[in-house]
Structures are given as structure tokens and as C-alpha cells.
Short mmCIF file of C-alpha atoms in Angstrom, two decimals:
data_model
loop_
_atom_site.label_atom_id
_atom_site.label_comp_id
_atom_site.label_asym_id
_atom_site.label_seq_id
_atom_site.Cartn_x
_atom_site.Cartn_y
_atom_site.Cartn_z
CA UNK Y 218 0.00 0.00 0.00
CA UNK Y 219 2.84 2.39 0.83
CA UNK Y 220 4.32 1.78 -2.63
CA UNK Y 221 0.95 2.81 -4.19
CA UNK Y 222 0.90 6.13 -2.29
CA UNK Y 223 4.48 6.76 -3.32
CA UNK Y 224 3.62 6.16 -6.98
CA UNK Y 225 0.65 8.53 -6.86
CA UNK Y 226 2.66 11.22 -5.17
CA UNK Y 227 5.38 11.09 -7.79
CA UNK Y 228 2.92 10.92 -10.74
CA UNK Y 229 0.57 13.78 -9.66
CA UNK Y 230 2.04 16.68 -7.66
CA UNK Y 231 0.07 17.40 -4.51
CA UNK Y 232 -0.12 21.06 -5.51
CA UNK Y 233 -2.17 20.09 -8.55
CA UNK Y 234 -4.75 17.98 -6.70
CA UNK Y 235 -6.92 20.84 -5.33
CA UNK Y 236 -7.15 22.36 -8.82
CA UNK Y 237 -8.92 19.26 -10.08
CA UNK Y 238 -11.93 20.11 -7.93
CA UNK Y 239 -11.98 23.86 -8.62
CA UNK Y 240 -14.31 25.60 -11.03
CA UNK Y 241 -13.04 27.88 -13.78
CA UNK Y 242 -13.12 31.69 -13.55
CA UNK Y 243 -16.24 33.61 -14.52
CA UNK Y 244 -15.84 35.02 -18.04
CA UNK Y 245 -17.81 37.91 -19.53
CA UNK Y 246 -17.57 39.10 -23.13
CA UNK Y 247 -19.40 41.90 -24.91
CA UNK Y 248 -19.27 42.61 -28.65
CA UNK Y 249 -20.73 45.33 -30.84
CA UNK Y 250 -21.59 45.12 -34.54
CA UNK Y 251 -22.86 47.84 -36.86
CA UNK Y 252 -24.01 47.05 -40.42
CA UNK Y 253 -24.93 49.65 -43.04
CA UNK Y 254 -26.54 48.71 -46.36
CA UNK Y 255 -26.36 51.28 -49.16
CA UNK Y 256 -28.35 50.96 -52.41
CA UNK Y 257 -26.74 52.30 -55.56
CA UNK Y 258 -28.33 52.85 -58.98
CA UNK Y 259 -31.42 50.71 -58.41
CA UNK Y 260 -33.80 50.37 -61.36
CA UNK Y 261 -37.33 49.76 -60.02
CA UNK Y 262 -40.88 49.84 -61.30
CA UNK Y 263 -43.25 52.69 -60.48
CA UNK Y 264 -44.71 51.10 -57.31
CA UNK Y 265 -41.46 49.90 -55.75
CA UNK Y 266 -39.64 52.31 -53.44
CA UNK Y 267 -35.95 51.71 -52.75
CA UNK Y 268 -34.45 52.66 -49.40
CA UNK Y 269 -31.01 54.11 -50.07
CA UNK Y 270 -29.62 53.54 -46.56
CA UNK Y 271 -30.58 50.85 -44.07
CA UNK Y 272 -28.71 49.88 -40.92
CA UNK Y 273 -28.54 47.57 -37.93
CA UNK Y 274 -26.68 47.76 -34.61
CA UNK Y 275 -26.38 44.79 -32.26
CA UNK Y 276 -24.91 44.41 -28.78
CA UNK Y 277 -24.17 40.83 -27.77
CA UNK Y 278 -23.33 39.97 -24.15
CA UNK Y 279 -22.19 36.54 -22.93
CA UNK Y 280 -21.30 35.26 -19.48
CA UNK Y 281 -19.89 31.79 -18.81
CA UNK Y 282 -18.56 29.65 -15.98
CA UNK Y 283 -17.50 26.00 -15.88
CA UNK Y 284 -18.26 24.36 -12.52
CA UNK Y 285 -16.04 21.84 -10.78
CA UNK Y 286 -18.23 18.97 -11.99
CA UNK Y 287 -17.67 19.97 -15.63
CA UNK Y 288 -21.08 21.61 -16.16
CA UNK Y 289 -20.86 24.78 -18.25
CA UNK Y 290 -23.32 27.46 -17.13
CA UNK Y 291 -23.73 30.45 -19.42
CA UNK Y 292 -26.12 33.24 -20.27
CA UNK Y 293 -26.68 35.49 -23.25
CA UNK Y 294 -28.31 38.87 -23.72
CA UNK Y 295 -28.57 40.34 -27.23
CA UNK Y 296 -30.02 43.74 -28.08
CA UNK Y 297 -30.59 44.76 -31.68
CA UNK Y 298 -31.82 47.89 -33.36
CA UNK Y 299 -32.40 48.41 -37.07
CA UNK Y 300 -34.06 50.41 -39.76
CA UNK Y 301 -35.37 48.02 -42.42
CA UNK Y 302 -37.67 48.75 -45.35
CA UNK Y 303 -40.60 50.71 -43.81
CA UNK Y 304 -43.23 48.41 -45.40
CA UNK Y 305 -41.59 45.17 -44.21
CA UNK Y 306 -41.59 44.99 -40.37
CA UNK Y 307 -40.37 41.63 -39.07
CA UNK Y 308 -40.23 40.11 -42.57
CA UNK Y 309 -44.01 40.57 -42.76
CA UNK Y 310 -45.55 42.61 -45.54
CA UNK Y 311 -48.68 43.43 -47.50
CA UNK Y 312 -48.64 43.26 -51.29
CA UNK Y 313 -51.63 43.88 -53.49
CA UNK Y 314 -55.08 45.38 -53.16
CA UNK Y 315 -57.33 42.49 -52.04
CA UNK Y 316 -58.03 41.73 -48.40
CA UNK Y 317 -57.07 38.28 -47.19
CA UNK Y 318 -55.68 36.36 -44.23
CA UNK Y 319 -52.01 36.33 -43.22
CA UNK Y 320 -50.03 33.10 -43.40
CA UNK Y 321 -49.21 31.55 -40.04
CA UNK Y 322 -45.63 30.89 -41.14
CA UNK Y 323 -44.88 33.33 -43.96
CA UNK Y 324 -46.42 36.43 -42.37
CA UNK Y 325 -47.21 37.67 -45.88
CA UNK Y 326 -50.52 39.00 -47.14
CA UNK Y 327 -52.15 40.18 -50.35
CA UNK Y 328 -53.59 43.18 -48.53
CA UNK Y 329 -52.68 46.69 -49.59
CA UNK Y 330 -49.58 48.18 -47.96
CA UNK Y 331 -50.17 49.34 -44.42
CA UNK Y 332 -48.57 52.00 -42.23
CA UNK Y 333 -44.87 52.57 -42.53
CA UNK Y 334 -42.54 51.45 -39.75
CA UNK Y 335 -39.44 53.40 -38.70
CA UNK Y 336 -36.39 52.34 -36.73
CA UNK Y 337 -37.08 49.64 -34.16
CA UNK Y 338 -35.29 47.89 -31.31
CA UNK Y 339 -35.73 44.45 -29.79
CA UNK Y 340 -34.41 42.12 -27.12
CA UNK Y 341 -33.53 39.25 -29.45
CA UNK Y 342 -31.97 36.83 -26.94
CA UNK Y 343 -32.11 36.46 -23.15
CA UNK Y 344 -31.53 32.89 -22.05
CA UNK Y 345 -29.74 30.62 -19.60
CA UNK Y 346 -27.78 27.68 -21.00
CA UNK Y 347 -26.61 24.50 -19.24
CA UNK Y 348 -24.17 22.38 -21.22
CA UNK Y 349 -22.80 19.08 -19.91
CA UNK Y 350 -22.01 15.55 -20.94
CA UNK Y 351 -25.67 14.74 -21.62
CA UNK Y 352 -26.38 17.68 -23.92
CA UNK Y 353 -27.39 21.31 -23.82
CA UNK Y 354 -30.49 22.94 -22.31
CA UNK Y 355 -31.56 26.52 -23.04
CA UNK Y 356 -34.34 28.35 -21.19
CA UNK Y 357 -35.50 31.84 -22.09
CA UNK Y 358 -35.97 34.15 -25.05
CA UNK Y 359 -34.29 32.46 -28.01
CA UNK Y 360 -34.73 31.15 -31.55
CA UNK Y 361 -35.99 27.58 -31.98
CA UNK Y 362 -33.72 24.67 -32.88
CA UNK Y 363 -34.97 24.45 -36.47
CA UNK Y 364 -33.59 27.94 -37.10
CA UNK Y 365 -30.42 27.44 -35.04
CA UNK Y 366 -29.50 24.23 -36.91
CA UNK Y 367 -30.16 25.70 -40.38
CA UNK Y 368 -27.69 25.02 -43.21
CA UNK Y 369 -27.79 26.52 -46.69
CA UNK Y 370 -26.01 28.11 -49.59
CA UNK Y 371 -22.89 30.24 -48.99
CA UNK Y 372 -23.25 34.00 -49.38
CA UNK Y 373 -20.73 36.83 -49.25
CA UNK Y 374 -23.52 39.02 -47.80
CA UNK Y 375 -24.58 38.77 -44.16
CA UNK Y 376 -27.61 41.09 -43.95
CA UNK Y 377 -28.88 41.91 -47.47
CA UNK Y 378 -28.72 38.41 -48.96
CA UNK Y 379 -31.67 37.21 -51.01
CA UNK Y 380 -32.62 34.35 -48.63
CA UNK Y 381 -33.79 35.19 -45.08
CA UNK Y 382 -32.39 38.75 -45.16
CA UNK Y 383 -32.08 41.06 -42.17
CA UNK Y 384 -32.25 44.21 -44.33
CA UNK Y 385 -34.27 44.56 -47.56
CA UNK Y 386 -33.57 47.70 -49.65
CA UNK Y 387 -36.36 47.13 -52.23
CA UNK Y 388 -38.88 45.43 -49.94
CA UNK Y 389 -39.25 42.57 -52.44
CA UNK Y 390 -37.48 39.72 -50.63
CA UNK Y 391 -39.94 37.00 -49.60
CA UNK Y 392 -37.56 34.01 -49.82
CA UNK Y 393 -37.17 32.49 -46.36
CA UNK Y 394 -35.65 29.02 -45.86
CA UNK Y 395 -34.29 29.70 -42.38
CA UNK Y 396 -36.88 27.73 -40.39
CA UNK Y 397 -37.97 30.31 -37.80
CA UNK Y 398 -41.57 29.63 -36.76
CA UNK Y 399 -41.69 31.27 -33.32
CA UNK Y 400 -39.08 34.04 -33.49
CA UNK Y 401 -37.33 35.09 -30.26
CA UNK Y 402 -40.22 33.97 -28.04
CA UNK Y 403 -39.66 32.41 -24.62
CA UNK Y 404 -39.01 28.67 -24.95
CA UNK Y 405 -37.11 25.67 -23.66
CA UNK Y 406 -34.74 23.75 -25.94
CA UNK Y 407 -32.62 20.64 -25.64
CA UNK Y 408 -29.79 19.55 -27.95
CA UNK Y 409 -27.88 16.28 -27.76
CA UNK Y 410 -24.08 16.09 -27.85
CA UNK Y 411 -22.61 15.72 -31.35
CA UNK Y 412 -21.98 12.01 -31.99
CA UNK Y 413 -20.16 11.01 -35.18
CA UNK Y 414 -20.99 14.45 -36.54
CA UNK Y 415 -24.75 14.16 -35.86
CA UNK Y 416 -26.73 16.26 -33.40
CA UNK Y 417 -30.47 16.33 -32.67
CA UNK Y 418 -32.58 18.89 -30.83
CA UNK Y 419 -36.10 19.85 -29.76
CA UNK Y 420 -37.82 23.09 -28.70
CA UNK Y 421 -41.12 23.91 -27.01
CA UNK Y 422 -42.68 27.38 -27.10
CA UNK Y 423 -45.88 27.79 -25.01
CA UNK Y 424 -46.89 31.09 -26.61
CA UNK Y 425 -45.22 32.63 -29.68
CA UNK Y 426 -45.76 36.33 -29.02
CA UNK Y 427 -42.42 37.98 -29.83
CA UNK Y 428 -42.16 41.02 -32.05
CA UNK Y 429 -38.65 40.29 -33.26
CA UNK Y 430 -36.87 42.38 -35.86
CA UNK Y 431 -36.81 39.50 -38.37
CA UNK Y 432 -39.80 37.47 -37.19
CA UNK Y 433 -42.94 39.19 -35.91
CA UNK Y 434 -45.39 36.74 -34.31
CA UNK Y 435 -47.06 39.29 -32.02
CA UNK Y 436 -50.32 39.28 -34.00
CA UNK Y 437 -50.08 43.03 -34.60
CA UNK Y 438 -49.79 42.48 -38.36
CA UNK Y 439 -52.86 40.25 -38.49
CA UNK Y 440 -50.94 36.98 -38.19
CA UNK Y 441 -52.79 34.14 -36.42
CA UNK Y 442 -51.86 33.38 -32.81
CA UNK Y 443 -49.39 30.51 -32.41
CA UNK Y 444 -49.40 28.40 -29.25
CA UNK Y 445 -47.85 25.14 -28.05
CA UNK Y 446 -45.20 25.15 -30.77
CA UNK Y 447 -42.90 22.12 -31.06
CA UNK Y 448 -39.74 21.97 -33.17
CA UNK Y 449 -37.47 19.06 -34.03
CA UNK Y 450 -34.16 19.42 -35.86
CA UNK Y 451 -31.08 17.43 -36.80
CA UNK Y 452 -27.68 18.68 -37.95
CA UNK Y 453 -24.84 16.74 -39.53
CA UNK Y 454 -21.27 18.05 -39.79
CA UNK Y 455 -18.60 15.71 -41.16
CA UNK Y 456 -15.32 15.99 -43.02
CA UNK Y 457 -14.53 13.23 -45.51
CA UNK Y 458 -10.77 12.77 -45.41
CA UNK Y 459 -10.41 10.89 -48.68
CA UNK Y 460 -11.86 13.51 -51.10
CA UNK Y 461 -11.23 16.36 -48.59
CA UNK Y 462 -14.88 17.41 -48.55
CA UNK Y 463 -16.80 18.86 -45.61
CA UNK Y 464 -20.53 18.13 -45.42
CA UNK Y 465 -22.99 20.17 -43.36
CA UNK Y 466 -26.67 19.28 -43.53
CA UNK Y 467 -29.86 20.03 -41.61
CA UNK Y 468 -33.44 18.81 -41.36
CA UNK Y 469 -36.20 20.55 -39.43
CA UNK Y 470 -39.90 20.19 -38.61
CA UNK Y 471 -42.20 22.42 -36.59
CA UNK Y 472 -45.86 22.55 -35.65
CA UNK Y 473 -48.06 24.88 -33.60
CA UNK Y 474 -51.69 25.43 -32.75
CA UNK Y 475 -53.21 28.24 -34.84
CA UNK Y 476 -55.93 30.65 -33.79
CA UNK Y 477 -57.45 33.29 -36.07
CA UNK Y 478 -60.52 35.47 -36.41
CA UNK Y 479 -60.18 35.61 -40.19
CA UNK Y 480 -60.48 32.83 -42.73
CA UNK Y 481 -60.64 29.11 -42.07
CA UNK Y 482 -57.39 27.95 -40.43
CA UNK Y 483 -56.50 24.26 -40.27
CA UNK Y 484 -56.09 24.43 -36.51
CA UNK Y 485 -52.35 23.89 -36.75
CA UNK Y 486 -49.40 24.92 -38.91
CA UNK Y 487 -46.80 22.38 -40.05
CA UNK Y 488 -43.47 23.29 -41.65
CA UNK Y 489 -40.57 21.24 -43.05
CA UNK Y 490 -37.10 22.37 -44.07
CA UNK Y 491 -33.82 20.89 -45.30
CA UNK Y 492 -30.46 22.32 -46.24
CA UNK Y 493 -26.91 21.32 -47.07
CA UNK Y 494 -23.50 22.77 -47.81
CA UNK Y 495 -20.59 20.95 -49.47
CA UNK Y 496 -17.16 22.49 -48.98
CA UNK Y 497 -14.52 21.42 -51.50
CA UNK Y 498 -10.91 22.66 -51.49
CA UNK Y 499 -11.63 25.38 -54.09
CA UNK Y 500 -15.43 25.68 -54.15
CA UNK Y 501 -18.41 25.60 -51.78
CA UNK Y 502 -21.88 24.57 -52.96
CA UNK Y 503 -25.12 24.67 -51.02
CA UNK Y 504 -28.87 24.84 -51.06
CA UNK Y 505 -31.91 24.97 -48.80
CA UNK Y 506 -35.65 24.33 -49.06
CA UNK Y 507 -38.68 25.03 -46.88
CA UNK Y 508 -42.37 24.19 -47.19
CA UNK Y 509 -45.23 25.18 -44.88
CA UNK Y 510 -48.99 24.74 -45.07
CA UNK Y 511 -49.22 28.24 -43.51
CA UNK Y 512 -52.03 27.06 -41.25
CA UNK Y 513 -54.63 27.28 -44.06
CA UNK Y 514 -56.01 24.71 -46.47
CA UNK Y 515 -54.60 25.46 -49.92
CA UNK Y 516 -52.40 28.28 -48.60
CA UNK Y 517 -48.94 26.71 -48.82
CA UNK Y 518 -45.71 28.68 -48.68
CA UNK Y 519 -42.58 27.23 -50.32
CA UNK Y 520 -39.09 28.65 -50.77
CA UNK Y 521 -35.73 27.41 -51.99
CA UNK Y 522 -32.26 28.76 -52.73
CA UNK Y 523 -29.05 27.42 -54.28
CA UNK Y 524 -25.63 29.01 -54.32
CA UNK Y 525 -21.90 28.66 -54.87
CA UNK Y 526 -18.96 30.43 -53.33
CA UNK Y 527 -15.18 30.54 -53.54
CA UNK Y 528 -12.22 32.55 -52.25
CA UNK Y 529 -9.68 34.26 -54.50
CA UNK Y 530 -7.10 36.96 -53.77
CA UNK Y 531 -8.29 37.23 -50.14
CA UNK Y 532 -11.79 38.00 -51.42
CA UNK Y 533 -14.97 35.92 -50.96
CA UNK Y 534 -17.28 35.54 -53.98
CA UNK Y 535 -20.80 34.06 -54.15
CA UNK Y 536 -23.56 33.50 -56.69
CA UNK Y 537 -27.08 32.80 -55.39
CA UNK Y 538 -30.50 32.17 -56.92
CA UNK Y 539 -33.80 31.53 -55.15
CA UNK Y 540 -37.58 31.41 -55.54
CA UNK Y 541 -40.60 31.55 -53.24
CA UNK Y 542 -44.35 31.17 -53.60
CA UNK Y 543 -47.16 31.98 -51.17
CA UNK Y 544 -50.48 30.53 -52.35
CA UNK Y 545 -52.42 32.23 -49.57
CA UNK Y 546 -51.20 35.75 -50.39
CA UNK Y 547 -51.05 34.98 -54.14
CA UNK Y 548 -47.38 35.97 -54.30
CA UNK Y 549 -44.33 34.51 -56.03
CA UNK Y 550 -40.77 35.70 -56.20
CA UNK Y 551 -37.42 35.05 -57.83
CA UNK Y 552 -34.07 36.67 -57.13
CA UNK Y 553 -30.42 36.40 -58.14
CA UNK Y 554 -27.37 37.87 -56.42
CA UNK Y 555 -23.70 38.09 -57.39
CA UNK Y 556 -21.57 39.28 -54.48
CA UNK Y 557 -17.98 39.80 -53.35
CA UNK Y 558 -16.70 40.57 -49.84
CA UNK Y 559 -13.35 41.30 -48.25
CA UNK Y 560 -12.07 41.90 -44.73
CA UNK Y 561 -10.20 45.21 -44.97
CA UNK Y 562 -9.15 45.02 -41.30
CA UNK Y 563 -9.93 42.76 -38.36
CA UNK Y 564 -12.99 44.89 -37.58
CA UNK Y 565 -14.05 46.19 -41.02
CA UNK Y 566 -15.68 44.11 -43.76
CA UNK Y 567 -16.88 45.43 -47.12
CA UNK Y 568 -19.25 43.56 -49.46
CA UNK Y 569 -20.65 44.58 -52.84
CA UNK Y 570 -23.43 42.76 -54.72
CA UNK Y 571 -25.54 43.11 -57.81
CA UNK Y 572 -29.08 41.86 -57.21
CA UNK Y 573 -32.04 41.41 -59.56
CA UNK Y 574 -35.43 40.69 -57.96
CA UNK Y 575 -38.98 40.20 -59.18
CA UNK Y 576 -42.14 39.86 -57.11
CA UNK Y 577 -45.34 38.74 -58.82
CA UNK Y 578 -48.59 39.80 -57.10
CA UNK Y 579 -52.29 39.61 -57.90
CA UNK Y 580 -52.26 43.28 -58.91
CA UNK Y 581 -49.10 43.14 -61.05
CA UNK Y 582 -45.38 42.58 -60.99
CA UNK Y 583 -42.79 44.51 -59.00
CA UNK Y 584 -39.13 44.57 -59.92
CA UNK Y 585 -35.87 45.96 -58.61
CA UNK Y 586 -32.27 45.64 -59.74
CA UNK Y 587 -29.07 47.36 -58.74
CA UNK Y 588 -25.98 47.35 -56.55
CA UNK Y 589 -25.94 46.84 -52.81
CA UNK Y 590 -22.98 47.82 -50.61
CA UNK Y 591 -22.75 46.22 -47.17
CA UNK Y 592 -20.37 47.76 -44.62
CA UNK Y 593 -19.78 45.86 -41.36
CA UNK Y 594 -17.95 47.24 -38.32
CA UNK Y 595 -17.41 44.86 -35.41
CA UNK Y 596 -15.55 45.09 -32.12
CA UNK Y 597 -15.00 42.91 -29.07
CA UNK Y 598 -14.77 45.92 -26.81
CA UNK Y 599 -15.12 44.36 -23.35
CA UNK Y 600 -13.83 41.14 -21.79
CA UNK Y 601 -13.69 40.42 -18.04
CA UNK Y 602 -12.37 37.36 -16.23
CA UNK Y 603 -12.94 37.09 -12.51
CA UNK Y 604 -13.28 34.53 -9.74
#
């Protein structure tokens, strides 16, 4: 027995033994990002108004501590403010001149354009996260797992891309494959550990009532109430060593109870999505697809996008094309984007794109084409580590 104690003492210094049972320091990080989108030389039809300057500012705060038992406890608080197209609050929008119900997923309507919306702010994330050997649990204001696990085509643009944009200069973008049913509403989510590249997750939202900047489910725009929303998602991330290809793929499903005073809702809304991205040594290809019954019989919403990207001379290039159709609002859309982006400094990124968009409505077609300049300033301006 004495020989065993001697062996342990020589293998592990006694000074190191107390550290094995200690937790890590408390870490706090805060980052700021400002994005400006400038429209140049846009050629539009007579009913389409182009916004020359749009912007967004976000403040992201994270706090994290790893306990002595290995459990990682963290929290996140994200504030965002933006000025998007005044007729498109929260990706919603009215196009046309005939009254009709609003899709439970798409948020689009064939109604005539409503009141304009100016700059807005929102608490986009406020949750507690517990991450251990058995997976990750999030509780609070957050996106659902179907949106968090989304994969799709590469794009040199971050905010004014044609699929699921944050900022929309022409107000014509209705392509949305990022599977966000409930927006930043209060929910509980669980995600498994990644095993052989595969991860699964589920979310439950009792009442989807958030008025997020990119997803408005507050009901203020006439959208049906969504309650008891469930989401399931899976994400695969693997690198194939033989052909040197990285594969990222996602699959999502969501459902929620639908209430409405207008029309004849199905009683629930069901939505499916899938996406993938293949990264080769010199080229990245990707695509995504989403389909929802919108909560109404015969009122389906579908959207898809494909794209390719590559790097050359320290510059990122991308080519994207997508389409969307909303049977309930009698809308369809197609868009193409050719973009290039470059990091000028560690905190400054500049992107330029030429985009051509067309939106077909019951009252006629709307078009817009021109250049978009995206300027991104980012800074990790505060970091604190303390016991």
C-alpha cells in the first residue's frame, strides 16, 4: 500500500490535486456590430420604393462559468436595433389590393400596404444555458432549434442576402428558408451532444408572441396566434478525409396550434425544411428548401435557394438564386445575387453585390435591380475574467 501512495505522489504533484476540484473563472464578453446597407443605382418599377440607406446595430453579451463537476453554465443577452424597409416589419408585408388572411408561417398578405414602420429595437436573446455531458439545455428568449440548426447556400452578404435577409432595400425579398416559426419567443430547448458528426434537438414554445426584428409573431400584423409550438431538428457536420470534402446538412420540422378570427385555419401549422453545404478545397456549394402549409387549407408557402462560393485573392465571392411562392397571399418571387466581400481590417468588412429581384402579385409585378454595398464594423470591446 505504501508503494501505491508513493507512486501517486510522484505521478501527480500534490499542488495540482486541489485544482482538479476547482471551477473555472467567470468570463464575460461583450461585442458590438454595426451594419450599413447602401443601395446604388437601383432600377425599379413605379410602385417599388428603394431605401437608399438601411442599418442595424447589435450588442451581444455573454457570461460563462464551468463548474467543478464539468457543467458549463452560461447566459446570453442580445439587443438589436435596425431600420429596415418601412413596409416590411419583421419580414411581414402586405402586397396587393385584395383583403385576405395572413399566413401563419410566412407572415405575408395580399392586402394593400399598411402604415410605414421606422427604426425599431428588440431584445432578441435572453436565455440561460446548461451544457454538460448529456447535452445542452436553453431556457429563455431564443430562436428555436430548427432555425439554429439551419444550413444553406454560402453568401458573401450577411444582412442583405436574397434568402432570409435582415435588411431589404427594395422590400421585395420574400424568400425564407431559415426555419424560424416562433421568433425570439420564450421557450425551452434541448440539444444532444454531437456524436459522429450528428446532433439532434427539440424546442417547445408555449406562446409565440415575440415582435422580433426578423420574425414578428405578435399578432399586430394580423398573423394568427401561435401556441404550443414544437420543433425538431437534426444537424450533420462531417469531413470526408479521402476527397477532402466537408458536409454540413440540416433537417427541421415544426408545428403549432393556430388561432385566427379571419379565414378558415386548419387548426395547426406544419413546416418542413432541409439544407446542405458541401465544402470542396476550391469551391463551396449549397442549397436549402422550406415548405409550410401556412395554417390554411390550400395556402402553402414554399421557398428554396441554391448558391456557390469561392475565395480568391483574399476575397470571398458568391452566386445565389432563389424562388418563393405563397399561395395564400397569391405571391411569387425570384431573385439572383452576385456578391464579393473582403475583410479590410480585423474589424471592417466590405461587401458589394448586384441583385435582380422580381415579385409577382395579384395586382401586377414589382421589380428591382441594382448594386448593394454592405459595410460591417465589429468590435470585441469588453472582456472580463474574474473569480
